[in-house]
mmCIF file of N, CA, C and O in Angstrom:
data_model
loop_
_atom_site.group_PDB
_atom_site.id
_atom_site.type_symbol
_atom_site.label_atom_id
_atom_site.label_comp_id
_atom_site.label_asym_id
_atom_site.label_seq_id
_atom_site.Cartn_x
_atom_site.Cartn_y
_atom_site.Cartn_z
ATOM 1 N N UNK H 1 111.873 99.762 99.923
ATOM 2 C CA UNK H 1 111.230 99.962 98.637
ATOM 3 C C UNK H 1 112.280 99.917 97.550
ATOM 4 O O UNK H 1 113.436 100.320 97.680
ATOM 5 N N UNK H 2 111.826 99.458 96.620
ATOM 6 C CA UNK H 2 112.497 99.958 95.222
ATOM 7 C C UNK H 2 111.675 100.280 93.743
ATOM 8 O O UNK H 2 110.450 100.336 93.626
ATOM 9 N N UNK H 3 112.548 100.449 92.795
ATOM 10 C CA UNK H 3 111.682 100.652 91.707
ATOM 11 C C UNK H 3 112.961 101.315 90.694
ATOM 12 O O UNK H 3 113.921 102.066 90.866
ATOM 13 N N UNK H 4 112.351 100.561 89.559
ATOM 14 C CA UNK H 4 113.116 101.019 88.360
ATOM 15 C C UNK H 4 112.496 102.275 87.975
ATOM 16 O O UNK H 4 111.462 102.711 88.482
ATOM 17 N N UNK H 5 113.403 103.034 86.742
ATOM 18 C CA UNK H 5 112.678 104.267 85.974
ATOM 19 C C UNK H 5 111.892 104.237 85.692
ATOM 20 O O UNK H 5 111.463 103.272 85.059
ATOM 21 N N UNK H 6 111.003 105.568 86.060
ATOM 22 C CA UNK H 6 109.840 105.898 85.702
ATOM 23 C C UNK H 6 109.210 105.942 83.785
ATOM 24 O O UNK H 6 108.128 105.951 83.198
ATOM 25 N N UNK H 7 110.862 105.959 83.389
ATOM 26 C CA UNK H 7 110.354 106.697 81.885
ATOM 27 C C UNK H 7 111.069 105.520 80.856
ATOM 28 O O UNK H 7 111.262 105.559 79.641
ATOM 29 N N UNK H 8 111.451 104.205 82.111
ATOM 30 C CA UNK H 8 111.564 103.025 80.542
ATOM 31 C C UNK H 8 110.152 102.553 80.477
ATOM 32 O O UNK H 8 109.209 102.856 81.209
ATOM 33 N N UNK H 9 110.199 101.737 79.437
ATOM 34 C CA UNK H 9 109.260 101.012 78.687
ATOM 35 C C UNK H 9 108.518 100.442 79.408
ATOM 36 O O UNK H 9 108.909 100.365 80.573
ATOM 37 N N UNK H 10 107.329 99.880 79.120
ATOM 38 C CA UNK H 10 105.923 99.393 80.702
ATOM 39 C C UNK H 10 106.679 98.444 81.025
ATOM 40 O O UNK H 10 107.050 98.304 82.191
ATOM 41 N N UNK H 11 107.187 97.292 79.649
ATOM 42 C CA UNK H 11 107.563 95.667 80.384
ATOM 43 C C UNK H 11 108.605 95.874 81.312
ATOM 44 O O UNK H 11 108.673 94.990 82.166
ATOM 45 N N UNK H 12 109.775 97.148 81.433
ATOM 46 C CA UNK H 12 110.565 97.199 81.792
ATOM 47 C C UNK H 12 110.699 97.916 83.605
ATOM 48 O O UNK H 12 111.670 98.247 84.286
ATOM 49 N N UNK H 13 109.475 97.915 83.812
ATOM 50 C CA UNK H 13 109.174 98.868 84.869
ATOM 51 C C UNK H 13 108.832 97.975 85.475
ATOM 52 O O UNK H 13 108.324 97.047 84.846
ATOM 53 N N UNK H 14 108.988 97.845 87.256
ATOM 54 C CA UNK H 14 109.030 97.457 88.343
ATOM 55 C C UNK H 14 108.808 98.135 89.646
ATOM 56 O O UNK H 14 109.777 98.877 89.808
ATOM 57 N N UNK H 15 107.946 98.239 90.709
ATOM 58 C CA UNK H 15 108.165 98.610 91.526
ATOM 59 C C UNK H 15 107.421 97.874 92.792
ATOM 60 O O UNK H 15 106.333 97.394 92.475
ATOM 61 N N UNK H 16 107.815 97.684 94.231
ATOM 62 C CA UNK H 16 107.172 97.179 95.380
ATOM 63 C C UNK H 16 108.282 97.746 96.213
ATOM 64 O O UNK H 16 109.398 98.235 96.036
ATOM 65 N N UNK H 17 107.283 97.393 97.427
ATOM 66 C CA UNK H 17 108.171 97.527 98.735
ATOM 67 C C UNK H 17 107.206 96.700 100.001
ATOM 68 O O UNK H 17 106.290 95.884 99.895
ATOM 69 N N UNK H 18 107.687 97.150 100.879
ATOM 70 C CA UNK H 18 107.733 95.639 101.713
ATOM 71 C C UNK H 18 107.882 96.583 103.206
ATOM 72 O O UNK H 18 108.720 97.480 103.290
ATOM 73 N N UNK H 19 106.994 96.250 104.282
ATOM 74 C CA UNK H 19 107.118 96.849 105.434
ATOM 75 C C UNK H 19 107.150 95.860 106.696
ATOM 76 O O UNK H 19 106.104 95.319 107.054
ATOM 77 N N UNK H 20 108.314 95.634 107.343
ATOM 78 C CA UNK H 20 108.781 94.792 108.306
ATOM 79 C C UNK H 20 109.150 95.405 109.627
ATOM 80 O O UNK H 20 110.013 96.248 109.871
ATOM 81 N N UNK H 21 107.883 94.487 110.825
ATOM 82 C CA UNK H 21 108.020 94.812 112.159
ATOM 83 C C UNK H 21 108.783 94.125 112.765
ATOM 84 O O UNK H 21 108.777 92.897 112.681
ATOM 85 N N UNK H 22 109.749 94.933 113.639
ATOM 86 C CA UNK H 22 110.836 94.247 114.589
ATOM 87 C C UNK H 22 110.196 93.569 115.716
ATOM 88 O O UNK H 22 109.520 94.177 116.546
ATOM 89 N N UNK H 23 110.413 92.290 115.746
ATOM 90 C CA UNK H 23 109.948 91.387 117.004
ATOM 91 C C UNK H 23 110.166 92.794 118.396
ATOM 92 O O UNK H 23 109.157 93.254 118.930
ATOM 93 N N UNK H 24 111.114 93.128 118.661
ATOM 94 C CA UNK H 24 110.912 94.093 119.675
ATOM 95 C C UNK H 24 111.840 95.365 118.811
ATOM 96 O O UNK H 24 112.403 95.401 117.717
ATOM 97 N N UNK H 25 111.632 96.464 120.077
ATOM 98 C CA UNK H 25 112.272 97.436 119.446
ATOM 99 C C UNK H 25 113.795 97.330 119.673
ATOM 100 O O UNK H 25 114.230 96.468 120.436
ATOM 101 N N UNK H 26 114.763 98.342 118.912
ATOM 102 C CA UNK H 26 116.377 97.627 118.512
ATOM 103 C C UNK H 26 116.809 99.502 118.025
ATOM 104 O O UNK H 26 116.202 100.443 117.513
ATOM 105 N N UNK H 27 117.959 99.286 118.471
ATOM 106 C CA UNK H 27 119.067 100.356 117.879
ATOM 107 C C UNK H 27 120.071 99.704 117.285
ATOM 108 O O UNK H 27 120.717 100.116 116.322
ATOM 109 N N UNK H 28 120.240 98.461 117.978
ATOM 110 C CA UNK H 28 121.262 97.624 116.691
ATOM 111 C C UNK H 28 121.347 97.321 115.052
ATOM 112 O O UNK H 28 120.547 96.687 114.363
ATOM 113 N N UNK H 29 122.656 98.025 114.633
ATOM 114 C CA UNK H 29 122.013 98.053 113.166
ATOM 115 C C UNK H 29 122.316 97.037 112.360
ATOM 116 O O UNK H 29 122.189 97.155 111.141
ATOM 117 N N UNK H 30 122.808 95.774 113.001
ATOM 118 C CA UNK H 30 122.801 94.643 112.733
ATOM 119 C C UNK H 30 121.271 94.160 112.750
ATOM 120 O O UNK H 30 120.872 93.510 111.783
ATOM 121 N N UNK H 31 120.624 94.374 113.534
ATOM 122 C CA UNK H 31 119.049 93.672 113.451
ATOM 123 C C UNK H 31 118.251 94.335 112.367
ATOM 124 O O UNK H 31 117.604 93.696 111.537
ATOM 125 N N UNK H 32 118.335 95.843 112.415
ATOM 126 C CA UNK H 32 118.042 96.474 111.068
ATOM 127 C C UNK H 32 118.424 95.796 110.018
ATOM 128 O O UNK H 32 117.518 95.193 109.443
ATOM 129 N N UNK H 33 119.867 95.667 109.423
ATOM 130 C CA UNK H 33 120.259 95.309 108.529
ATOM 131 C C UNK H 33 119.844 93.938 108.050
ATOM 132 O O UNK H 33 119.692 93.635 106.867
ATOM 133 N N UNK H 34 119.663 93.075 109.174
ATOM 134 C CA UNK H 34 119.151 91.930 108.771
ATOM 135 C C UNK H 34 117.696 92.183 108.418
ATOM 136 O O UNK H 34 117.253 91.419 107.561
ATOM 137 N N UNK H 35 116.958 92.988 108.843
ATOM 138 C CA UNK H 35 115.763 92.902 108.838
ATOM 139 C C UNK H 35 115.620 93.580 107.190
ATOM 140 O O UNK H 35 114.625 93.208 106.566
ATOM 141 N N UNK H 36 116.573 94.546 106.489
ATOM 142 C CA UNK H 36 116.353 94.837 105.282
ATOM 143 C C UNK H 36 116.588 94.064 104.607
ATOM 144 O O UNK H 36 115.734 94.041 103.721
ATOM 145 N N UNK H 37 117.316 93.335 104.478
ATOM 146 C CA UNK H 37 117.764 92.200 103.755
ATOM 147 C C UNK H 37 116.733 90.875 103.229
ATOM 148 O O UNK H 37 116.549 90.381 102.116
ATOM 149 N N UNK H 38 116.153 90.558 104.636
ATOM 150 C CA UNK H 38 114.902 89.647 104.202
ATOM 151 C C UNK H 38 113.835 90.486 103.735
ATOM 152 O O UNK H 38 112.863 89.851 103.324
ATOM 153 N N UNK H 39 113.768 91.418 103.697
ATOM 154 C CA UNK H 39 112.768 92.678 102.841
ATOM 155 C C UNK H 39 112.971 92.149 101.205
ATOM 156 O O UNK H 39 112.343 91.312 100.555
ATOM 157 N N UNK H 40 113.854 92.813 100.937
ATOM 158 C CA UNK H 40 115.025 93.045 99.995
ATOM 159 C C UNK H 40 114.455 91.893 98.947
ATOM 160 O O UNK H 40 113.970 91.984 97.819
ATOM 161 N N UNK H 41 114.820 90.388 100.117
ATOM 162 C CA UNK H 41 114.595 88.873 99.116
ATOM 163 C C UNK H 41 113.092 88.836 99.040
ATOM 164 O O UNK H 41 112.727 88.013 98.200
ATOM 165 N N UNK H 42 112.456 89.235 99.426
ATOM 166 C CA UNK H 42 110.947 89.010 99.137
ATOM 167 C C UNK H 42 110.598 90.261 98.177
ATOM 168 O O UNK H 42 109.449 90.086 97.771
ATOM 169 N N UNK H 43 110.966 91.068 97.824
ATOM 170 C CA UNK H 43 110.686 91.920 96.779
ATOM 171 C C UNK H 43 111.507 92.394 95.793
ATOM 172 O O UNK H 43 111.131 93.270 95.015
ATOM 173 N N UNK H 44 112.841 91.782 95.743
ATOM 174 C CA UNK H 44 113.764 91.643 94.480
ATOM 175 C C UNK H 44 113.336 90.589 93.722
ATOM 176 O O UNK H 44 112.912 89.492 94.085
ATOM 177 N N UNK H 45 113.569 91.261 92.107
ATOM 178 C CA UNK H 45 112.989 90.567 91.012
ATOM 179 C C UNK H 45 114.467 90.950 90.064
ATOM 180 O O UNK H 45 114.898 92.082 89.848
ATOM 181 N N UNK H 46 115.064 89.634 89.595
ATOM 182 C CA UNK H 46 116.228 89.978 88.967
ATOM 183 C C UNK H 46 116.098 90.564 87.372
ATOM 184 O O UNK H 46 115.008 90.617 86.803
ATOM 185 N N UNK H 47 117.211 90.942 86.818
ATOM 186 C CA UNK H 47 116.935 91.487 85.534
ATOM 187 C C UNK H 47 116.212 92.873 85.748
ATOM 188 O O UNK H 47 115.137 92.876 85.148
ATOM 189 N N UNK H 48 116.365 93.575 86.146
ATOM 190 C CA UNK H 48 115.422 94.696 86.118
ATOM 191 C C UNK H 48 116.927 96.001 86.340
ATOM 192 O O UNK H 48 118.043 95.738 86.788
ATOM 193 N N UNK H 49 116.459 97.236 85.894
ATOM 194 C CA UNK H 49 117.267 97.789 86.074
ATOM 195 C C UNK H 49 116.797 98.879 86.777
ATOM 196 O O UNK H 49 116.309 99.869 86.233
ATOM 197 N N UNK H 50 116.996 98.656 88.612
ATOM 198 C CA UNK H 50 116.371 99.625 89.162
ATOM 199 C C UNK H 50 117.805 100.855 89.485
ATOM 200 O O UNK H 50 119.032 100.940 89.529
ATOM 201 N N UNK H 51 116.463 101.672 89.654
ATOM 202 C CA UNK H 51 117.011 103.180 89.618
ATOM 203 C C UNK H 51 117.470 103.716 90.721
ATOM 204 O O UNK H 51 118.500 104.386 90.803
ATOM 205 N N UNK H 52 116.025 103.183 92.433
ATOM 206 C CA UNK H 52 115.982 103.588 93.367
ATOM 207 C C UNK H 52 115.446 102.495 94.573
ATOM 208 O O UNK H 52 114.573 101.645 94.399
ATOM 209 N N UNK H 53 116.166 102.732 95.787
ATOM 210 C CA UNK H 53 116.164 101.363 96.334
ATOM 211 C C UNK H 53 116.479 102.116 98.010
ATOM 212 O O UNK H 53 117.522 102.739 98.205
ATOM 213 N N UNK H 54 115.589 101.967 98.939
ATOM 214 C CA UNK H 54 115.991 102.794 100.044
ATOM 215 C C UNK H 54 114.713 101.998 100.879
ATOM 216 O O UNK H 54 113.709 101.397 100.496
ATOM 217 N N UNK H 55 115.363 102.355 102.380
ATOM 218 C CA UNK H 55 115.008 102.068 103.612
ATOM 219 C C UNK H 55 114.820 103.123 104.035
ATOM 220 O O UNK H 55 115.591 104.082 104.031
ATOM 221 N N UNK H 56 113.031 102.996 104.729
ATOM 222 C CA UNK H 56 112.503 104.050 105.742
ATOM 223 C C UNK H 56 112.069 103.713 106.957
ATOM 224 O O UNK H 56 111.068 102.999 107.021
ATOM 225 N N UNK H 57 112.694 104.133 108.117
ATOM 226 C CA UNK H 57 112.492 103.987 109.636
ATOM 227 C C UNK H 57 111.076 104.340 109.878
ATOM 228 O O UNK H 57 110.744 105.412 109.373
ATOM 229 N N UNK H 58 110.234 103.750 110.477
ATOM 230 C CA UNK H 58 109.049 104.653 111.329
ATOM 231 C C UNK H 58 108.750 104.076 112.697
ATOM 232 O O UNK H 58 109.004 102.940 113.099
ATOM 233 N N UNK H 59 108.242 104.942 113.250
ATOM 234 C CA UNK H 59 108.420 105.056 114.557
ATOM 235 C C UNK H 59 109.638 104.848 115.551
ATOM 236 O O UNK H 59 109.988 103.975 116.346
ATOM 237 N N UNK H 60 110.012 105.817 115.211
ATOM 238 C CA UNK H 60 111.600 106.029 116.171
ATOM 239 C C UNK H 60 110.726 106.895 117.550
ATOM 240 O O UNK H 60 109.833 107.727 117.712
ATOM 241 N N UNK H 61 111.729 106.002 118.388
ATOM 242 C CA UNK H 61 111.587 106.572 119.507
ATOM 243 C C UNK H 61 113.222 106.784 120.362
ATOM 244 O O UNK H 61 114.296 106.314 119.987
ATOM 245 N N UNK H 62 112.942 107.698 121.681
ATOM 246 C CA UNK H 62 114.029 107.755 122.163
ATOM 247 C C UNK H 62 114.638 106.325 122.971
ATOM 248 O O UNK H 62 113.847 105.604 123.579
ATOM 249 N N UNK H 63 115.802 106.068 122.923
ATOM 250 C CA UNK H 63 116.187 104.722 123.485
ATOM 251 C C UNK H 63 115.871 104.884 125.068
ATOM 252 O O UNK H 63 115.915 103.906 125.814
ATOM 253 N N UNK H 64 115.606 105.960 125.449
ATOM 254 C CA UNK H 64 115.471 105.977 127.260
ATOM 255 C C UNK H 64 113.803 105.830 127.461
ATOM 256 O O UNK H 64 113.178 105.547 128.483
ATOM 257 N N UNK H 65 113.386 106.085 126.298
ATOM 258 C CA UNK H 65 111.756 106.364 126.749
ATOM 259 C C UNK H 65 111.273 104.989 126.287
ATOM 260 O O UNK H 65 110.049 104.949 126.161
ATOM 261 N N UNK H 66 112.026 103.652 125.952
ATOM 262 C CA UNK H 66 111.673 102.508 125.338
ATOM 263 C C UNK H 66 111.354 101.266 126.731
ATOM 264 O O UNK H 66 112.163 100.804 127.536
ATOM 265 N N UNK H 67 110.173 101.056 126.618
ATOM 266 C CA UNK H 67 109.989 99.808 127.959
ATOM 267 C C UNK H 67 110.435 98.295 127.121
ATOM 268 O O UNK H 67 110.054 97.873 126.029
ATOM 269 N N UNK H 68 111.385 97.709 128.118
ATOM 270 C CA UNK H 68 111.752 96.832 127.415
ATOM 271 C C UNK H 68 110.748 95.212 127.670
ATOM 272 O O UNK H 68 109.732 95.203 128.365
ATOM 273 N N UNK H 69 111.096 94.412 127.216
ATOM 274 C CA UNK H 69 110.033 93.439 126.872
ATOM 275 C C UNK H 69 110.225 92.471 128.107
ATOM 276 O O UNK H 69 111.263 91.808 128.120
ATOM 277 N N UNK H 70 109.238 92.310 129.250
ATOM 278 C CA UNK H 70 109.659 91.168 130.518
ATOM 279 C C UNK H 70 110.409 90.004 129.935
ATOM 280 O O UNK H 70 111.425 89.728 130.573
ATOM 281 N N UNK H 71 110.195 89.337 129.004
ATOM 282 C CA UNK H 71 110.488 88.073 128.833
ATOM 283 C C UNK H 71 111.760 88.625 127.773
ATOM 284 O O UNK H 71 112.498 87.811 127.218
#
């Protein structure tokens, strides 16, 4: 997600975010990282002066309790 200040001007205000599923599940934070990144380009809008800009995990699980994918 991101988003500029709440308290500039309307034209000046921006906000989206973007929710991306991992082909399988990953502790690598290289696959994360890539995976924020193409987030990132589909919901960055230049010129804007954002305020707040963060990544949220969901569904974490334990790496032992994870069935991994046959193929």
């Amino acid at each position: 997600f991101l988003h500029t200040s709440l308290h500039a001007e309307f034209a000046d205000r921006y906000k989206n975010s973007i929710y991306i599923n991992l082909p399988t599940p990953s502790f690598d934070t290289s696959v994360i990282i890539h995976a924020a990144k193409d987030g990132l380009e589909q919901i960055f809008k230049p010129n804007y002066l954002y305020k707040k800009v963060g990544i949220i995990l969901c569904d974490l699980i334990d790496a032992q309790a994870m069935q991994m994918d046959l193929f």
